[in-house]
Tab-separated table of C-alpha atoms and ligand atoms in Angstrom:
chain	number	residue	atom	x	y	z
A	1	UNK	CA	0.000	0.000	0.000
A	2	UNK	CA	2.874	2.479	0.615
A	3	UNK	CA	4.259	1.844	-2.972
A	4	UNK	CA	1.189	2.460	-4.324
A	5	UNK	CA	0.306	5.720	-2.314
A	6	UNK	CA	3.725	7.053	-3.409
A	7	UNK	CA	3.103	6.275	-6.704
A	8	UNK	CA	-0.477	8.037	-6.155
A	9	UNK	CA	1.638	11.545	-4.477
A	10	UNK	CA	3.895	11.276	-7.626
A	11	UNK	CA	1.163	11.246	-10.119
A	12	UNK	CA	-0.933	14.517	-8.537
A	13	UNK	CA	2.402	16.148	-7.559
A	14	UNK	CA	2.992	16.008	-11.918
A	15	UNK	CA	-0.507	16.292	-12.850
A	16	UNK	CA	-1.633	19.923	-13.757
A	17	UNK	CA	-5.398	18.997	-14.007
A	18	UNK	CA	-6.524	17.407	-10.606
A	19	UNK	CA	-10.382	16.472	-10.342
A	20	UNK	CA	-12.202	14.434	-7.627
A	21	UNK	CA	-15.354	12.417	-8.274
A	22	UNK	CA	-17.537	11.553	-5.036
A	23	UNK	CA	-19.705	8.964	-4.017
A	24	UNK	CA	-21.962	7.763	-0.884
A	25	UNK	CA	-19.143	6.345	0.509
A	26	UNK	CA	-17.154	9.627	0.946
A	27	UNK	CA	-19.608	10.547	3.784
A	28	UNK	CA	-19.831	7.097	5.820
A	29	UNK	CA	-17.607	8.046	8.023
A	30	UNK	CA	-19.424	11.277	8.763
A	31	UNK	CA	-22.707	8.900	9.279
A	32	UNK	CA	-24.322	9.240	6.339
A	33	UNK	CA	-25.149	5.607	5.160
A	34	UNK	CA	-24.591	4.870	1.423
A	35	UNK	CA	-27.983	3.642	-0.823
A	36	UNK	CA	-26.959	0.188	-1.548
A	37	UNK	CA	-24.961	-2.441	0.529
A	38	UNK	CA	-25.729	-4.316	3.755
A	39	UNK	CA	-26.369	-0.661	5.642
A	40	UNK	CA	-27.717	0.960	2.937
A	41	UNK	CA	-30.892	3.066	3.407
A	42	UNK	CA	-32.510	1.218	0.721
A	43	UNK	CA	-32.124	-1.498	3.710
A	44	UNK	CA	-34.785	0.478	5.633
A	45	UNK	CA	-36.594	2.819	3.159
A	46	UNK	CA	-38.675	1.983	0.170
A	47	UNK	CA	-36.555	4.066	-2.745
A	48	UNK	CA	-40.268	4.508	-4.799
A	49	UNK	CA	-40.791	7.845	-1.946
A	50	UNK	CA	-38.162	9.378	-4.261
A	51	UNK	CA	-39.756	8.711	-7.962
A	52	UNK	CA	-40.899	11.668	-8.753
A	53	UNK	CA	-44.541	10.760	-9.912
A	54	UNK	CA	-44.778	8.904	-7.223
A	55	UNK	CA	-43.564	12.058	-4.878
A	56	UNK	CA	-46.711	14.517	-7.241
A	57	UNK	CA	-48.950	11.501	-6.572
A	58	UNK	CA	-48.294	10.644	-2.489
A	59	UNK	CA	-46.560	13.819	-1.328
A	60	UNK	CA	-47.579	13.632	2.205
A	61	UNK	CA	-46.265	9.748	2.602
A	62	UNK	CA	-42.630	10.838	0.460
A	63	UNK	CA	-42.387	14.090	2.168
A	64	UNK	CA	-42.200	12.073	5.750
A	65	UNK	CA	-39.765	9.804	4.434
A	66	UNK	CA	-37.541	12.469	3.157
A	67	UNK	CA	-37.897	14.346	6.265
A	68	UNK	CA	-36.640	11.926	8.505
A	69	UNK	CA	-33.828	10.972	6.239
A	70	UNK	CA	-32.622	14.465	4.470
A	71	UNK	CA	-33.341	16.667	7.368
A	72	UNK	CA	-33.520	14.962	10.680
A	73	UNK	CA	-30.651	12.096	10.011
A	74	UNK	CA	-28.158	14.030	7.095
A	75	UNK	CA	-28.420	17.298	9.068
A	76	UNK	CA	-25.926	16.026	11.568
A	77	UNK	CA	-23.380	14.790	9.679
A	78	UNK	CA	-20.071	17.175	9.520
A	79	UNK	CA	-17.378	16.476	7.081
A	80	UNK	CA	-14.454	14.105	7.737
A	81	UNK	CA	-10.878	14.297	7.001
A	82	UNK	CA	-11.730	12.614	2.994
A	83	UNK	CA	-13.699	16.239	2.544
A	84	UNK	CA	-11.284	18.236	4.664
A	85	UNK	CA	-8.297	16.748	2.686
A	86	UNK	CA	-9.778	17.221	-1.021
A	87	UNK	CA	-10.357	21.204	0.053
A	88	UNK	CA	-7.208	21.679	1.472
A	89	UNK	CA	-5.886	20.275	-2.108
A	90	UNK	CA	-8.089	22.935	-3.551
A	91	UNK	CA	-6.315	25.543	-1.489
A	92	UNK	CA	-2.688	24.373	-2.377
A	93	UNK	CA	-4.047	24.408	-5.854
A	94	UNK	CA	-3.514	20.684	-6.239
A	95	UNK	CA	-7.032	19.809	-7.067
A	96	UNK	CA	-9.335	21.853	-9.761
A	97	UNK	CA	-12.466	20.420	-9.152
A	98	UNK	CA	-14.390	18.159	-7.372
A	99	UNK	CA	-17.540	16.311	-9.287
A	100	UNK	CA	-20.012	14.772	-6.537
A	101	UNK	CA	-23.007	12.377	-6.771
A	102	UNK	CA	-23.785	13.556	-3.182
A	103	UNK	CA	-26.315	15.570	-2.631
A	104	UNK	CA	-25.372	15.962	1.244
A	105	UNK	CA	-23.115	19.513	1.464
A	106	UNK	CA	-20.224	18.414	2.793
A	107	UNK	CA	-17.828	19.110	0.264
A	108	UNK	CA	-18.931	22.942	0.627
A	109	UNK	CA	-18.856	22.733	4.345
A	110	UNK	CA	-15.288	21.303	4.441
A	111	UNK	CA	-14.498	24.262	2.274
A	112	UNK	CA	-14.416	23.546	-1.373
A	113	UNK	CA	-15.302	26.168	-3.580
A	114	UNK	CA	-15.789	24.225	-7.455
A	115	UNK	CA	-17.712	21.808	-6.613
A	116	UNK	CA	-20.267	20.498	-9.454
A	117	UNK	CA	-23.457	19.036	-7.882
A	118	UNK	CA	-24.344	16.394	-10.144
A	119	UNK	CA	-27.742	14.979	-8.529
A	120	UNK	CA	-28.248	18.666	-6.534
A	121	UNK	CA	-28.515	19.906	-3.345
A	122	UNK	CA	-30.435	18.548	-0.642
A	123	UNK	CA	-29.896	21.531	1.825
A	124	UNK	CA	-32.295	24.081	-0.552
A	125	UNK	CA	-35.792	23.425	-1.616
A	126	UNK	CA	-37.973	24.609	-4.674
A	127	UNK	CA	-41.243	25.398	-5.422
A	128	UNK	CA	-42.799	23.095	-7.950
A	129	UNK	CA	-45.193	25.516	-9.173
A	130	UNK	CA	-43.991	29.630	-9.033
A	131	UNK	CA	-39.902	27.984	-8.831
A	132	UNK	CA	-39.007	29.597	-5.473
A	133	UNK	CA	-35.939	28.322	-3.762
A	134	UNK	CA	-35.925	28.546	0.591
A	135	UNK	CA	-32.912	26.760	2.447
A	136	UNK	CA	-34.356	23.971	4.093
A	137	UNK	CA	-33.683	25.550	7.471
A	138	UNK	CA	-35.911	28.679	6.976
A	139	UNK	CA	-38.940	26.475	6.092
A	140	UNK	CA	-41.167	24.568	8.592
A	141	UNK	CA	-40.558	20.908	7.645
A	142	UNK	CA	-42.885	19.386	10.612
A	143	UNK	CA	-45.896	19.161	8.532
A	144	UNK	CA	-46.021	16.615	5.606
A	145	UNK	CA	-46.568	17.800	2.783
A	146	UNK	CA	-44.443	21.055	2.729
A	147	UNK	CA	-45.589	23.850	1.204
A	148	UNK	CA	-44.742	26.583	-0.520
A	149	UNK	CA	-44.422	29.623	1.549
A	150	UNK	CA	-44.840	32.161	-1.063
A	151	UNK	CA	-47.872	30.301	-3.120
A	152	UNK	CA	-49.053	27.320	-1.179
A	153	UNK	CA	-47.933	24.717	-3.812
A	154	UNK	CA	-45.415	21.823	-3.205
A	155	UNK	CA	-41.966	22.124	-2.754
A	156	UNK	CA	-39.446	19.478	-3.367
A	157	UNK	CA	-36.171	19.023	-2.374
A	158	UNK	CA	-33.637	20.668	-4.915
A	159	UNK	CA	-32.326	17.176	-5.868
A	160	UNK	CA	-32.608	14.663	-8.279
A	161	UNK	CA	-35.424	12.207	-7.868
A	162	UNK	CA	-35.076	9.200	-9.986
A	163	UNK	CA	-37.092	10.242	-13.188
A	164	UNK	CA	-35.487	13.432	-13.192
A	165	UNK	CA	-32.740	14.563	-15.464
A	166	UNK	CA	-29.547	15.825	-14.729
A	167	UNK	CA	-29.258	19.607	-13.981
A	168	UNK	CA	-27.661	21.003	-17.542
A	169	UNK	CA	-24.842	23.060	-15.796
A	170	UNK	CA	-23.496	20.621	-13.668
A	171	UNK	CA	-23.476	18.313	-16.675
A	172	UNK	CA	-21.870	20.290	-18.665
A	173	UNK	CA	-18.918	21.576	-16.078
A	174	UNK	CA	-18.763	17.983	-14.978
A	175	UNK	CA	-18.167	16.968	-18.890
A	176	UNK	CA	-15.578	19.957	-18.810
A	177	UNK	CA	-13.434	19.354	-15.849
A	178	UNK	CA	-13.372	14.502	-16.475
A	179	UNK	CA	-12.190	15.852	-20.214
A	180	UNK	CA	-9.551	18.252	-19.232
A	181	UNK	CA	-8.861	15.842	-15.953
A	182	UNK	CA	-4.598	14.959	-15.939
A	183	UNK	CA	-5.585	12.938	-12.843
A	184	UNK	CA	-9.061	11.814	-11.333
A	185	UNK	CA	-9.406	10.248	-7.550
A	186	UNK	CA	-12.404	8.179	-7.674
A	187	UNK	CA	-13.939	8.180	-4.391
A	188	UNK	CA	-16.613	5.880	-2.428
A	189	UNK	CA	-18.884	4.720	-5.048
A	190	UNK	CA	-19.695	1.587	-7.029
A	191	UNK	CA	-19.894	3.339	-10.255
A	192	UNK	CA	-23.782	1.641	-10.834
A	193	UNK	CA	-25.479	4.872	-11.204
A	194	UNK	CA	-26.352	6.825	-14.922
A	195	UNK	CA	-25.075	9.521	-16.305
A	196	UNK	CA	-22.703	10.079	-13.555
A	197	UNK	CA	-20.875	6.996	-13.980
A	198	UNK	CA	-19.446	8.133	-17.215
A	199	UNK	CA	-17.856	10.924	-15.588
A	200	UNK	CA	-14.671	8.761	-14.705
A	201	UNK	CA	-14.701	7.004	-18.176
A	202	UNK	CA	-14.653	10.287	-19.967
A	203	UNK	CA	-11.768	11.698	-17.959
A	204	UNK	CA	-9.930	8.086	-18.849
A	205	UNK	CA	-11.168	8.444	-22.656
A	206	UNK	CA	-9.677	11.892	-22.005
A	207	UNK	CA	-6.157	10.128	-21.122
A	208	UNK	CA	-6.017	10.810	-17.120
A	209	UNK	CA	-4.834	8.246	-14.558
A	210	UNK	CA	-7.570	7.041	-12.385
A	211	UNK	CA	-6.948	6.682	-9.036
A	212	UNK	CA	-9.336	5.195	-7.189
A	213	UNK	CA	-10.109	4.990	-3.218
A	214	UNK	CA	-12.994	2.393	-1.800
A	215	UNK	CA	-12.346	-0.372	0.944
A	216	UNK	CA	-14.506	-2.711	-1.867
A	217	UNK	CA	-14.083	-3.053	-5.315
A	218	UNK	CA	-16.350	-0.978	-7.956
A	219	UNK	CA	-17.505	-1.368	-11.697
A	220	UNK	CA	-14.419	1.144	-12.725
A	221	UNK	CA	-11.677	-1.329	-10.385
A	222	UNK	CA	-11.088	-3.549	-13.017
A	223	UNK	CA	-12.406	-1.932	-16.034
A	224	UNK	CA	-10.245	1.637	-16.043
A	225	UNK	CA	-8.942	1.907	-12.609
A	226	UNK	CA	-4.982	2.384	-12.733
A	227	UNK	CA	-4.161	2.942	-8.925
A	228	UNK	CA	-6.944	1.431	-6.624
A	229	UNK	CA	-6.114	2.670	-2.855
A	230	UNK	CA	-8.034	-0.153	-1.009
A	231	UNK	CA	-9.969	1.477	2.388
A	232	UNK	CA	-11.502	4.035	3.693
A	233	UNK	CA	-11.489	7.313	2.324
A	234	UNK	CA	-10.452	9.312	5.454
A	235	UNK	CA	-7.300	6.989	5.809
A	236	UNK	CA	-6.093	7.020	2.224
A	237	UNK	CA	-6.647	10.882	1.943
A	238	UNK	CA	-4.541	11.539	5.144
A	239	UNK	CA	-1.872	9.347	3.828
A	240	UNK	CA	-1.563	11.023	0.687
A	241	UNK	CA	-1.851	14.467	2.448
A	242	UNK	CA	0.628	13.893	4.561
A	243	UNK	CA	3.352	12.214	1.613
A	244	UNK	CA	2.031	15.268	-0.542
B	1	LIG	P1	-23.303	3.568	-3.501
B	1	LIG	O1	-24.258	3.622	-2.360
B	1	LIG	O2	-23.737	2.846	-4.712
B	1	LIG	O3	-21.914	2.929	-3.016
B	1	LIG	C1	-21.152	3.405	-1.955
B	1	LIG	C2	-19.696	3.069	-2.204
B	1	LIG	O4	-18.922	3.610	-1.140
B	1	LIG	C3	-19.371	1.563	-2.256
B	1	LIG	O5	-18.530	1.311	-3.349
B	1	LIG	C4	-18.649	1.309	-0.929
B	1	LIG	O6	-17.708	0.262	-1.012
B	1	LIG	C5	-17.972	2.651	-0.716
B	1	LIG	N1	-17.619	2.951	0.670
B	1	LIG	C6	-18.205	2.549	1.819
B	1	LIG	N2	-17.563	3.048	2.893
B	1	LIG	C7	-16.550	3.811	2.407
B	1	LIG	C8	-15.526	4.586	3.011
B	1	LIG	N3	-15.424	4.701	4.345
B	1	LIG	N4	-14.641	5.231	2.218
B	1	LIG	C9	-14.726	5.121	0.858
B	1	LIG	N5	-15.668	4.403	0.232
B	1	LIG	C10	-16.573	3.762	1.003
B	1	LIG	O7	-22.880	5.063	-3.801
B	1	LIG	P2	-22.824	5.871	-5.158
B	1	LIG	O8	-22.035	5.131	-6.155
B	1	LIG	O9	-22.431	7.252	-4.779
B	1	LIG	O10	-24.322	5.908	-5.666
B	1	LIG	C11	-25.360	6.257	-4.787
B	1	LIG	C12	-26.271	7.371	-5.246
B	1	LIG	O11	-27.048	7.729	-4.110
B	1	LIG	C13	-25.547	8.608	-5.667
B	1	LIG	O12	-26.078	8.958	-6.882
B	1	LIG	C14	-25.878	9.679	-4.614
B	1	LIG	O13	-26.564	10.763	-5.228
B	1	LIG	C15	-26.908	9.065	-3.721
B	1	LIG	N6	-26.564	9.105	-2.263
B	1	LIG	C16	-25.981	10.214	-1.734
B	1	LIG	C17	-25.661	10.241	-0.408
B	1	LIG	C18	-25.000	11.496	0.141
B	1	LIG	O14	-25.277	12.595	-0.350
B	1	LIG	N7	-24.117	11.352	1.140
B	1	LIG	C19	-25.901	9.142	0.410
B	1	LIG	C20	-26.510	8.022	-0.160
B	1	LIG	C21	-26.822	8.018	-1.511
């Protein structure tokens, strides 16, 4: 593991085009379960309270769900030293961008600043109707469903529900920054879900090194993996921090 952390250090010390794509996994350690897997929340939750005709059709039964796990459960999770490390390689210039499939915050929170949102935001919320956007904190979330507090209509959460398409700017920067990536670190996920899978197979189609961190193997491990730092995200980033 040390040669290949070295190896890891050499190849973003060189690189002049560092991106980081995100998955679940990034934010275990800061509590948040990941979807799929033994302790997934797909474990405990029926996924169907986040199709979105199913969300227009039963809005009082999916806005309890997503209550208790966006806003009750998420809301205490701070970032840990995987987050911490990728903005401190903002700061030092070392990394360009970071492309998440989290929709949890904690990339900002940690301190990025370029950080493309791929499935959204779960922290603001958006009128379905007149298009208003609160921050979850400044709306009353107690009573399912939540309203609108400027017309009365529903308000979602400014994520992607599964029927949904893929927010056009964070496509497109996301496209930008795997195609100009020298380097990509490919962090906590199992590479299963579409579009943002691709990102990591555009950035190799682009020529970068993958390097990828997960205590499991993924879909991209065998296929165009070229470093894979096996464990936890907070332990591999402090290593390479610290050899950086
Ligand atoms: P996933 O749930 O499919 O897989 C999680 C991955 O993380 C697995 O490969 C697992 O081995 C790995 N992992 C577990 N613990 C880890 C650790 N400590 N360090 C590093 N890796 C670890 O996740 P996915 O591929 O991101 O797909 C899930 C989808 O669900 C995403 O699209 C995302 O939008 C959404 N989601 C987001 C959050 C969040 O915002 N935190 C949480 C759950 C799901």
């Amino acid at each position: 593991m040390e040669t290949l952390i070295k190896e890891a250090v050499k190849l973003i010390k060189k690189s002049d085009y560092t991106t980081a794509f995100t998955g679940a996994g990034i934010s275990v350690e800061s509590g948040i379960p990941p979807f799929r897997g033994e302790k997934g929340l797909w474990n405990k939750y029926d996924p169907q309270v986040l199709d979105i005709h199913y969300f227009y059709s039963n809005p009082k039964e999916s806005w309890t769900v997503i209550k208790e796990i966006f806003y009750d459960f998420f809301d205490e999770a701070k970032p840990n030293f995987a987050h911490i490390g990728l903005a401190k390689l903002e700061k030092q210039e070392k990394l360009k961008a970071i492309i998440t499939q989290n929709i949890d915050n904690l990339h900002q929170e940690a301190g990025s600043k370029i950080v493309h949102e791929f499935h959204g935001n779960s922290k603001q919320l958006i009128c379905t109707s007149c298009k208003f956007k609160a921050h979850a904190s400044t709306v009353n979330l107690n009573k399912a469903p939540v309203l609108c507090p400027e017309c009365n209509h529903l308000l979602k959460p400014d994520f992607i529900f599964f029927g949904e398409g893929i927010p056009s700017h964070a496509y497109q920067n996301s496209i930008e920054a795997a195609q100009k990536s020298k380097v990509m670190l490919v962090i906590g996920t199992t590479g299963e879900v579409m579009p943002a899978c691709h990102m990591p197979v555009v950035a190799k189609q682009s020529e970068a090194i993958i390097i990828e961190i997960n205590p499991e193997k993924s879909k991209f491990t065998s296929s165009i993996t070229d470093i894979f730092l096996q464990g936890k995200a907070s332990e591999i980033m402090k290593e390479i921090i610290n050899n950086l």
